XYZ file of C-alpha atoms in Angstrom:
543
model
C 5.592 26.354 23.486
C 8.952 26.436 21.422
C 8.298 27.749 18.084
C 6.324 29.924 16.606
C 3.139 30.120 13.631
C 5.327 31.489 11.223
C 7.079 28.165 11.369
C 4.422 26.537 9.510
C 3.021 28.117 6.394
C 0.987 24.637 5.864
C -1.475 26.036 8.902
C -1.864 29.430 7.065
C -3.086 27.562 4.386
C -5.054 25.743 6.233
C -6.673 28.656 7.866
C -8.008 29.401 4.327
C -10.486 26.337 4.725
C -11.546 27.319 8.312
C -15.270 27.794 7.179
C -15.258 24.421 5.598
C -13.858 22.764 8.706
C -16.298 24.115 11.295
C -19.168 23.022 9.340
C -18.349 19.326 9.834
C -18.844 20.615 13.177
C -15.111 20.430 14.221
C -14.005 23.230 16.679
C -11.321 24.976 14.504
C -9.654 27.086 17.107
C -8.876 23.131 18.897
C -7.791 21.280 15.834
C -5.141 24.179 14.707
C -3.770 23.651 18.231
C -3.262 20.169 18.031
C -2.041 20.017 14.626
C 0.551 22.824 15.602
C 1.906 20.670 18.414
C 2.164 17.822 16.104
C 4.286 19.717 14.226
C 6.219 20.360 16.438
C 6.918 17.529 17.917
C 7.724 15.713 14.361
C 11.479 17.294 14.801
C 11.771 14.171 17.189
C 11.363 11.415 14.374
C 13.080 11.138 11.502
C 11.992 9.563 8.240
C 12.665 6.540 6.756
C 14.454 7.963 3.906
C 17.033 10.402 5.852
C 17.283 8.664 9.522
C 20.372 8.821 10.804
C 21.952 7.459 13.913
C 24.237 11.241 13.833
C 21.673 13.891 14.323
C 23.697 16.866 15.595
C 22.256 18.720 18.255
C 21.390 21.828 16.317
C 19.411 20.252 14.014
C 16.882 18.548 17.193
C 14.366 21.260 16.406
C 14.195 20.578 12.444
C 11.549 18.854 10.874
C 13.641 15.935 9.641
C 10.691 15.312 6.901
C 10.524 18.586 5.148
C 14.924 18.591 4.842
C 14.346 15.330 3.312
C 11.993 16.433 0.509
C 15.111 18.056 -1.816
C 15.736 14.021 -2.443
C 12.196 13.030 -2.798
C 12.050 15.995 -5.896
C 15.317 13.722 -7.042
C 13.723 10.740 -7.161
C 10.548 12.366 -8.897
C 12.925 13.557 -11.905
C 12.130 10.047 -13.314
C 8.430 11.105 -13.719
C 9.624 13.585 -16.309
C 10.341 11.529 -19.157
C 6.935 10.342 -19.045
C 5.246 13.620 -19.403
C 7.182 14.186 -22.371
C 6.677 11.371 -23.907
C 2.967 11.560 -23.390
C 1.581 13.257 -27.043
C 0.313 12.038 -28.577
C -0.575 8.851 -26.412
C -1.280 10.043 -23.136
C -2.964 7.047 -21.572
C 0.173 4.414 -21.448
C 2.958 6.761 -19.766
C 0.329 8.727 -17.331
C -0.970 4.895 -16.358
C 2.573 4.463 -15.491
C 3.533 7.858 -14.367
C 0.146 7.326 -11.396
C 1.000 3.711 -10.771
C 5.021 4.823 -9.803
C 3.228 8.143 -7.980
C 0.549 5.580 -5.927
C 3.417 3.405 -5.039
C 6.014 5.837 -3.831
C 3.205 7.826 -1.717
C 1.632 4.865 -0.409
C 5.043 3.300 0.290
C 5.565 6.066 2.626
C 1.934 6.364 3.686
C 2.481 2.494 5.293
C 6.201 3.259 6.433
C 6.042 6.214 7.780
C 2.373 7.967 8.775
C 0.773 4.701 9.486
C 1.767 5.167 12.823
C 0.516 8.791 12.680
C -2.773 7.633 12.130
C -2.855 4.586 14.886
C -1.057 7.093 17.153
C -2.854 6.670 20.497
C -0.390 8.168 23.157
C -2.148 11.827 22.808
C -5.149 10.152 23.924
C -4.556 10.569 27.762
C -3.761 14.197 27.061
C -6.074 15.166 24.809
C -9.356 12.365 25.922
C -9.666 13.707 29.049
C -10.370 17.761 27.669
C -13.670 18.566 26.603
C -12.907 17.810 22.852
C -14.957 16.349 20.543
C -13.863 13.044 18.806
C -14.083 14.355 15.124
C -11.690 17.539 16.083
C -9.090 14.664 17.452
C -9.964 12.387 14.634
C -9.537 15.408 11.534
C -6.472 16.525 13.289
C -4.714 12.769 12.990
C -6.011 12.386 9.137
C -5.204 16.516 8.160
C -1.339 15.583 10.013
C -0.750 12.962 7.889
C -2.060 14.593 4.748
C -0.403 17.783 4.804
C 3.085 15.637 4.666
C 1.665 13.539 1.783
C 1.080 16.574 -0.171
C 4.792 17.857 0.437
C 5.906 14.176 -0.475
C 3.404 14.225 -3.611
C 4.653 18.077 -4.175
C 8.283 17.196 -4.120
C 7.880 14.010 -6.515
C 5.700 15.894 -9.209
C 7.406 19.029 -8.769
C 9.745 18.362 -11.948
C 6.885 16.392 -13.782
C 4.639 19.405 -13.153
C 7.133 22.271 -14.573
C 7.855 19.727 -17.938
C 3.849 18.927 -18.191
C 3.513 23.074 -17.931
C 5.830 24.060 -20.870
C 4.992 21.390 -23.175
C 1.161 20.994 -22.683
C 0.459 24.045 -21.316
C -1.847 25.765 -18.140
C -5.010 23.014 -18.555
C -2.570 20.141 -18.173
C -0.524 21.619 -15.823
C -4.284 22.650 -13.650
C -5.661 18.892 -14.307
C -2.550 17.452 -13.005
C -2.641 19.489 -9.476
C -5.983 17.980 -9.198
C -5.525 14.647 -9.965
C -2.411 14.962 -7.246
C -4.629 15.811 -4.812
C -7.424 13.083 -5.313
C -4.730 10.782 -5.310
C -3.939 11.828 -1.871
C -7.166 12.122 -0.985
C -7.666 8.079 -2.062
C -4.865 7.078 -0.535
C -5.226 8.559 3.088
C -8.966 7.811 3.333
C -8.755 4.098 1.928
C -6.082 3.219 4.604
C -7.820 4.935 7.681
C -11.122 3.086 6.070
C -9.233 -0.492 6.148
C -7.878 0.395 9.674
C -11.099 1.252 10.767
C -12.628 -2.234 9.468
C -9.959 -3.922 11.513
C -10.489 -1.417 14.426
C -13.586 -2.310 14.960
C -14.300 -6.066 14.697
C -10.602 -6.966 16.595
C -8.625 -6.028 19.315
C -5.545 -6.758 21.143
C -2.143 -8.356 19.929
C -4.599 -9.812 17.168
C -5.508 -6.475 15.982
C -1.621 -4.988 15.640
C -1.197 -7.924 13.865
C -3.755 -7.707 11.153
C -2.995 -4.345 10.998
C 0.986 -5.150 10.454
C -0.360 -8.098 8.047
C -2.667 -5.634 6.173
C 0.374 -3.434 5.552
C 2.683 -6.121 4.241
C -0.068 -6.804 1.560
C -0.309 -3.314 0.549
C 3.445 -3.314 -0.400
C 3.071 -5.997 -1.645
C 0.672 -5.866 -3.798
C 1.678 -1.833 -4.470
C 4.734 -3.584 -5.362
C 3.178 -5.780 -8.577
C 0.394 -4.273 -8.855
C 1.883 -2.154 -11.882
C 1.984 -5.174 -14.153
C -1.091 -5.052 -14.223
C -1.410 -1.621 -15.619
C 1.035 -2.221 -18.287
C -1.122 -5.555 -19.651
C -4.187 -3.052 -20.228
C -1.558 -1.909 -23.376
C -0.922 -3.971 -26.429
C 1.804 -3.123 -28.933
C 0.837 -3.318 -32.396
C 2.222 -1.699 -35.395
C 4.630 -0.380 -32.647
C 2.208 2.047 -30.971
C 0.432 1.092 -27.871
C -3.241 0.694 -28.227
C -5.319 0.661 -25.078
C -7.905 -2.241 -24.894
C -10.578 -1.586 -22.703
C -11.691 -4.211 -19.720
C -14.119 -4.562 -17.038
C -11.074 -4.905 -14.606
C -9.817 -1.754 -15.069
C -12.063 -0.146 -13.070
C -10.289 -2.058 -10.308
C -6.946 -0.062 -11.184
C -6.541 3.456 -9.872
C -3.652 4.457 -11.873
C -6.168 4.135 -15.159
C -8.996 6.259 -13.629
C -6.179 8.960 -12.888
C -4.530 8.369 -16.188
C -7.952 8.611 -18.436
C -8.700 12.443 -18.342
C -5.869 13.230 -20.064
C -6.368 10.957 -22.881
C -10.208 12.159 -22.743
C -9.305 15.724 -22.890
C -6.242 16.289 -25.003
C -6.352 12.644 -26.801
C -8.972 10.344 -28.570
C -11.896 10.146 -26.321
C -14.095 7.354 -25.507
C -17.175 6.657 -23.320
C -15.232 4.258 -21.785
C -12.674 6.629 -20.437
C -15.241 9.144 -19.730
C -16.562 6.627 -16.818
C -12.503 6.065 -15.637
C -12.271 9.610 -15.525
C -15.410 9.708 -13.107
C -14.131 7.433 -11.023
C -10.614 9.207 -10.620
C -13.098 12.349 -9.650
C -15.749 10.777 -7.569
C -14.467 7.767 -5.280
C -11.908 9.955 -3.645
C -14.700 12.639 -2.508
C -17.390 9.370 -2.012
C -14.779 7.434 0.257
C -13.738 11.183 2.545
C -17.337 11.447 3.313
C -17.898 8.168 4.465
C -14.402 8.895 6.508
C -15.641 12.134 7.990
C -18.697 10.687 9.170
C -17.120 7.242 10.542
C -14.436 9.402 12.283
C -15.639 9.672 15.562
C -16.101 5.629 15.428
C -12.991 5.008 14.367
C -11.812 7.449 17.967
C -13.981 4.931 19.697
C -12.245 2.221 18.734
C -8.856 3.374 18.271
C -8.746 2.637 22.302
C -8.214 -0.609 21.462
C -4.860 -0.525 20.550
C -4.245 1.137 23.933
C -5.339 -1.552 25.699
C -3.210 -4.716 24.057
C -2.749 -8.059 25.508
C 0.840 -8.229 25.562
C 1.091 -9.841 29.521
C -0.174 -13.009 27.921
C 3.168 -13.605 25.668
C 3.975 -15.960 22.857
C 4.314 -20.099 23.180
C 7.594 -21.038 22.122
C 7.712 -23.307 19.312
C 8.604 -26.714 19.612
C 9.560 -26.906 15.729
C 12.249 -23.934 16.434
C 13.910 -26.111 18.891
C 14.265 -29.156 16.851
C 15.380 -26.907 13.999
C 18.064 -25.307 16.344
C 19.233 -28.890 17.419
C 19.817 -29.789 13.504
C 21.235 -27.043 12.159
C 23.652 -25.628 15.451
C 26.202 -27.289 17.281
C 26.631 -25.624 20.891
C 24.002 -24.769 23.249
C 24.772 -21.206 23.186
C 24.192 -21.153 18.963
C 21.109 -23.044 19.912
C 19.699 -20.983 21.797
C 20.742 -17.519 19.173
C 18.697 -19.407 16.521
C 15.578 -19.576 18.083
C 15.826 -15.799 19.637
C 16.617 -15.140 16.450
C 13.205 -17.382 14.927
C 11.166 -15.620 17.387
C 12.192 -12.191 16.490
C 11.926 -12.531 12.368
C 8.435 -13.953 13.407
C 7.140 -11.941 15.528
C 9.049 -8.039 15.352
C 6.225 -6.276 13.626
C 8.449 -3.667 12.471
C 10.589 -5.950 10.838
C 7.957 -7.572 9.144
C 6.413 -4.509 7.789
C 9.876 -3.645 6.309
C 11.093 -7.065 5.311
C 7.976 -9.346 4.392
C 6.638 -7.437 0.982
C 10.388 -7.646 -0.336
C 10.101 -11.757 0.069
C 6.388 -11.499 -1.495
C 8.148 -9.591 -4.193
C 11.195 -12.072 -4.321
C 8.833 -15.173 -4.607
C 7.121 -13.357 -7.059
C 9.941 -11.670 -9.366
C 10.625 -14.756 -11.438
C 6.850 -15.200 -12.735
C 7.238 -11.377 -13.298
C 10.164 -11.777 -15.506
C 8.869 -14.347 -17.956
C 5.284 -13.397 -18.200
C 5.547 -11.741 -21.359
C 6.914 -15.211 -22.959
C 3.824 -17.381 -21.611
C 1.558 -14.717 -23.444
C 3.350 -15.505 -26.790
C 4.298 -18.873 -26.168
C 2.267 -22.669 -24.787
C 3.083 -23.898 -22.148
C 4.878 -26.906 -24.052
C 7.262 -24.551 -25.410
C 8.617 -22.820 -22.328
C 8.658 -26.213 -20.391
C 11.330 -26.716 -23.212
C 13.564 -23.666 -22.895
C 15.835 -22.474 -20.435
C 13.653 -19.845 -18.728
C 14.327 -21.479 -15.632
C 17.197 -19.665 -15.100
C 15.279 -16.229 -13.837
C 14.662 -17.892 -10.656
C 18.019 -16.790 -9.524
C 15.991 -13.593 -9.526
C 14.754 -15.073 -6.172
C 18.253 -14.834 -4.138
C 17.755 -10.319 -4.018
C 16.046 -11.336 -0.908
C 18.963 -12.559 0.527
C 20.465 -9.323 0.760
C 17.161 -6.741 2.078
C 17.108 -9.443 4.919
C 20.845 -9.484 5.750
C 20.800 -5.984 6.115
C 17.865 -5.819 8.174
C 18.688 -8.528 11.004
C 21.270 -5.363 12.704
C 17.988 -3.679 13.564
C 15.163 -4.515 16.664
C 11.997 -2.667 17.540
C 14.042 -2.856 21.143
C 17.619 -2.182 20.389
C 18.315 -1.440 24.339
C 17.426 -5.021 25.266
C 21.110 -6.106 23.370
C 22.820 -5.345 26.775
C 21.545 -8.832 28.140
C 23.775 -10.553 25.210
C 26.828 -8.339 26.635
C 26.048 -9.340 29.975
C 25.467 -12.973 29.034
C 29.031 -15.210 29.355
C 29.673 -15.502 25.687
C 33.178 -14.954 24.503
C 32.218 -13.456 21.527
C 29.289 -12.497 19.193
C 29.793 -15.705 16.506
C 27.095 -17.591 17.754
C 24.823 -14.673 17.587
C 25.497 -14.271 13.982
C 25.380 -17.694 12.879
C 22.251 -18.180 14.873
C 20.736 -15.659 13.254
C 21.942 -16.458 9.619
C 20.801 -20.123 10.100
C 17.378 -18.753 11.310
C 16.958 -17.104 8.380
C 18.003 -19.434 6.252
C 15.778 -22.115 7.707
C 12.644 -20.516 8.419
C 12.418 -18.294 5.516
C 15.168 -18.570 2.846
C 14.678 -22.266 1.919
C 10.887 -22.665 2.668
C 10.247 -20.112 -0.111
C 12.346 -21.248 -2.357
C 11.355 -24.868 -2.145
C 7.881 -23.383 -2.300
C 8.912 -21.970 -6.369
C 11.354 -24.726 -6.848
C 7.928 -27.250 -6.890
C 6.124 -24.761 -9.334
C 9.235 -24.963 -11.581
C 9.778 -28.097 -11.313
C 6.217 -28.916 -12.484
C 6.504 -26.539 -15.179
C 9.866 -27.909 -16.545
C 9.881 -31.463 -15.597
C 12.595 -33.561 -13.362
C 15.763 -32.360 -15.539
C 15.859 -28.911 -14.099
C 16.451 -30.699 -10.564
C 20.376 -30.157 -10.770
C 19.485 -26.591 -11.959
C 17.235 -25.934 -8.971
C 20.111 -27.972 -6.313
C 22.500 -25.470 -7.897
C 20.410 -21.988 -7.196
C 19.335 -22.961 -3.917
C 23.276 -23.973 -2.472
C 24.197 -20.653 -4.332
C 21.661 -18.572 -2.062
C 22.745 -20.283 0.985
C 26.347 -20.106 0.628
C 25.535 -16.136 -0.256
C 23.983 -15.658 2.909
C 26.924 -15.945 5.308
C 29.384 -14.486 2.597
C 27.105 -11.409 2.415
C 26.964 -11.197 6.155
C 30.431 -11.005 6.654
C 30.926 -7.716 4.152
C 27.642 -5.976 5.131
C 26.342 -6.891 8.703
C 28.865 -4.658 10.617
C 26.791 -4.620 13.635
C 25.758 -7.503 15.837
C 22.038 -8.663 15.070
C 19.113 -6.727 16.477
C 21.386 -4.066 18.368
C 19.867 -1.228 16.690
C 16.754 0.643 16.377
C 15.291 1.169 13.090
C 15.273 4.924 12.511
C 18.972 4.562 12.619
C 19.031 2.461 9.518
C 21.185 4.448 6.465
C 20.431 5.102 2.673
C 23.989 4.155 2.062
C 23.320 0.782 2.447
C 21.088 0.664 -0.132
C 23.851 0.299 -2.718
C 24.589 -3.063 -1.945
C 21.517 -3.910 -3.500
C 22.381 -2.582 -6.562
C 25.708 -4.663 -6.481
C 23.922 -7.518 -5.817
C 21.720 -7.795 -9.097
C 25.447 -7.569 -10.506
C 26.691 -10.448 -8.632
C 23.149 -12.756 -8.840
C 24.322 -12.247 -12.534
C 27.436 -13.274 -12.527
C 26.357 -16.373 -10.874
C 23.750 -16.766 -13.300
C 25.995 -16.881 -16.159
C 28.809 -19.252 -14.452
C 25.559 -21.684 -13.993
C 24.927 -21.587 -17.580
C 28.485 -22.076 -18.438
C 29.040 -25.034 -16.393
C 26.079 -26.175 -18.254
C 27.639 -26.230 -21.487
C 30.462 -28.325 -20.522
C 30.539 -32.113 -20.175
C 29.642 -32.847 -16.197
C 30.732 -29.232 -15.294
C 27.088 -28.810 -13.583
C 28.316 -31.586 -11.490
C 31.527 -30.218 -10.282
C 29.746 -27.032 -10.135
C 27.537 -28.755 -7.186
C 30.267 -30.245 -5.748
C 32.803 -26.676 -5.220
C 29.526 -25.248 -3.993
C 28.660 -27.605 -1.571
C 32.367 -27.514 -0.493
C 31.976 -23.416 -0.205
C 28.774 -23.854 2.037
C 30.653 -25.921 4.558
C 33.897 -23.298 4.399
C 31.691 -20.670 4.714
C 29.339 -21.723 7.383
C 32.156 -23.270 9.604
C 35.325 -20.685 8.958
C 33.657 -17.088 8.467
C 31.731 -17.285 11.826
C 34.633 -19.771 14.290
């Protein structure tokens, strides 16, 4: 075995608990093996946030993960302002501080240890030894949480040293252990929800609901921190925390509370947060430790799927493909392409929660303004215009459609007798357009247009030919690759500036709407040269 125990200080550690392990009647001695071969054998996969398609050969036995974590502490120098800030109001910025914390470890959690968790090709190894279904089971759940503790160490690790000078040891102390309740939560509420679905499905239905479940969990980790912000009220320009039966439903709170009970203005009300933050975590692990065997049991499940049985094509897709495509070739890339933004569970996991959040991001923007205002008054003003917040999907999806769960499969469209990749591209572009794009928009376009009346309709015609005319222009800069010719762990972090430059340009386009608003039929030639740059681009960029 390559390697060596030194290697992995996180087992020495671990060998401190060794008493508390064996009496939950796990074999130790077992469990340290396996978790030292999982180890090991992360060097093979590389994280989402430093894959790479050019891993040099030296660095094959590297643990991808913990080289990463010196840009994980980079993004956690954010959390730092809010530590100082907190005194002497510590309620509002640690809310905010746990809610960014919960999303960014959970984030990860789903993208990357999910499969750690659901990981059943060990079982024909390790199933057929004499060992005992909670040893397998603890060694799955302590894998994935000894890398969400070096995630959670590397994003607090600035936090941690500011909260230490400024507040001192018994901040510092309290905020260690709400990091590791937090982790605790988060691991053991996700193998619980998996285990639900575990055991009353199985099959392709059951990787679906799982990859479903996921999508809502970023999601709804995603928005979910509106919610803490609206348990704050400014008045006299300091924040005042109202209490409310639905905060117990809001984990950042409970983990937010003990400071503001400690060092702050306490309350009986944050007394019982501050329980919670303490208690559910240890509740919820020993209802996990005892359900772990079960959840063995029916982890099987997912070894046994029912993938011979395959998928009905769509006649809908067809029809679709016959509108929108001229030759048969195009045809026939659109509804590949349908099928795989449907049905590539990777994709979805990756892709879907950033169209939840884009359907949701213009509510988001203007909810502050229905709170002061009726609803006659906003039907009357011009807040339409933040549905142009909408189009940022445009560009996570773009960059996405170069990527397949099965990259190797792209030989057949170099064997196929196709003189060139166009109709590939446009297939896919139209796909997207078509089956996703324009059904969600049309689906906020009908709330809007109930909210504002009938004269926002050229408003609305003008957004909606500006996203589609950015979706083959955007193409042609970023989507160097074919579609679906590459795996996923080779995506880069580079591209993620074009996301950034995209907000810029969704603004610019924002403003030239308004401006051809102010001038006398200038929203009407503003249709028309749009409609004109849809057919250039859609006919010209892709010949």
């Amino acid at each position: 075995m390559a390697g060596s125990d030194s290697s992995f200080r996180m087992l020495k550690i671990l060998d401190r608990f060794q008493g508390i392990i064996s009496r939950l009647g796990v074999d130790y001695k077992t469990l340290r093996r396996i978790l030292h071969v999982k180890l090991l054998m992360d060097s093979r996969r590389a994280p989402v946030i430093l894959s790479s398609s050019n891993r040099k050969k030296e660095e094959q036995d590297k643990n991808l993960f913990v080289s990463s974590l010196w840009l994980y502490g980079l993004i956690g120098l954010v959390l730092t302002p809010f530590v100082f800030w907190s005194d002497p109001e510590y309620l509002m910025p640690m809310s905010i501080l746990s809610a960014i914390l919960m999303f960014l470890i959970m984030s990860s959690m789903i993208s990357d240890f999910s499969s750690v968790l659901l990981d059943v090709r060990d079982r024909s190894i390790l199933m057929t030894k004499p060992i005992d279904g909670r040893t397998v089971g603890l060694a799955r759940s302590i894998h994935a949480g000894i890398y969400l503790l070096l995630l959670t160490g590397a994003l607090s690790a600035g936090s941690l040293v500011v909260g230490l000078i400024k507040h001192g040891v018994l901040f510092f102390l309290i905020y260690i252990l709400e990091l590791i309740l937090m982790n605790m939560l988060i691991l053991v509420s996700t193998s619980l929800v998996y285990l639900l679905l575990l055991k009353y499905w199985d099959g392709e239905k059951l990787k679906d609901l799982i990859n479903y479940v996921q999508i809502g969990l970023s999601a709804t980790l995603a928005i979910g921190y509106q919610f803490v912000i609206r348990s704050f009220d400014l008045i006299d320009f300091h924040l005042v925390f109202k209490p409310a039966w639905w905060q117990i439903l809001l984990p950042p709170v409970w983990f937010a509370a003990p400071y503001e009970w400690l060092f702050g203005e306490g309350s009986r009300w944050l007394a019982v947060l501050s329980l919670l933050a303490v208690f559910v975590p240890i509740v919820l692990m020993i209802v996990y430790v005892r359900y772990i065997p079960s959840f063995e049991q029916h982890l099987e499940k997912l070894a046994h799927s029912e993938a011979g049985k395959g998928r009905e094509r769509g006649r809908l897709d067809r029809f679709l493909a016959k509108m929108v495509c001229g030759s048969r070739t195009e045809q026939a890339c659109f509804r590949l392409s349908a099928s795989m933004l449907k049905n590539e569970r990777e994709f979805k996991l990756k892709v879907y929660p950033t169209l939840g959040l884009s359907v949701l991001l213009p509510y988001l923007f203007f909810v502050s303004t229905i709170r002061n205002s009726s609803l006659a008054e906003i039907s009357q003003g011009s807040s339409y215009y933040v549905l142009h917040s909408m189009l940022i999907m445009i560009i996570t999806v773009v960059m996405m459609l170069k990527f397949s769960g099965k990259p190797k499969a792209f030989w057949l469209f170099g064997a196929a007798p196709m003189q060139s990749m166009n109709p590939l591209y446009k297939g896919a572009l139209k796909a997207f357009a078509v089956k996703m794009f324009v059904p969600l928009f049309i689906v906020n376009a009908i709330v809007f247009l109930i909210v504002f009346g009938t004269r926002i309709m050229p408003d609305i015609l003008i957004i909606l030919l500006t996203g589609l005319v950015l979706i083959p222009l955007s193409a042609k800069v970023i989507l160097r690759n074919p579609p679906f010719s590459q795996a996923f762990n080779m995506a880069q972090q580079k591209d993620g500036w074009w996301v950034l430059l995209f907000f810029f340009v969704i603004g610019g386009l924002c403003g030239l709407h308004y401006a051809s608003s102010t001038i006398p039929y200038g929203m009407l030639a503003y249709i028309l040269a749009l409609l004109v740059a849809n057919g250039l681009a859609w006919t010209k960029l892709y010949k």
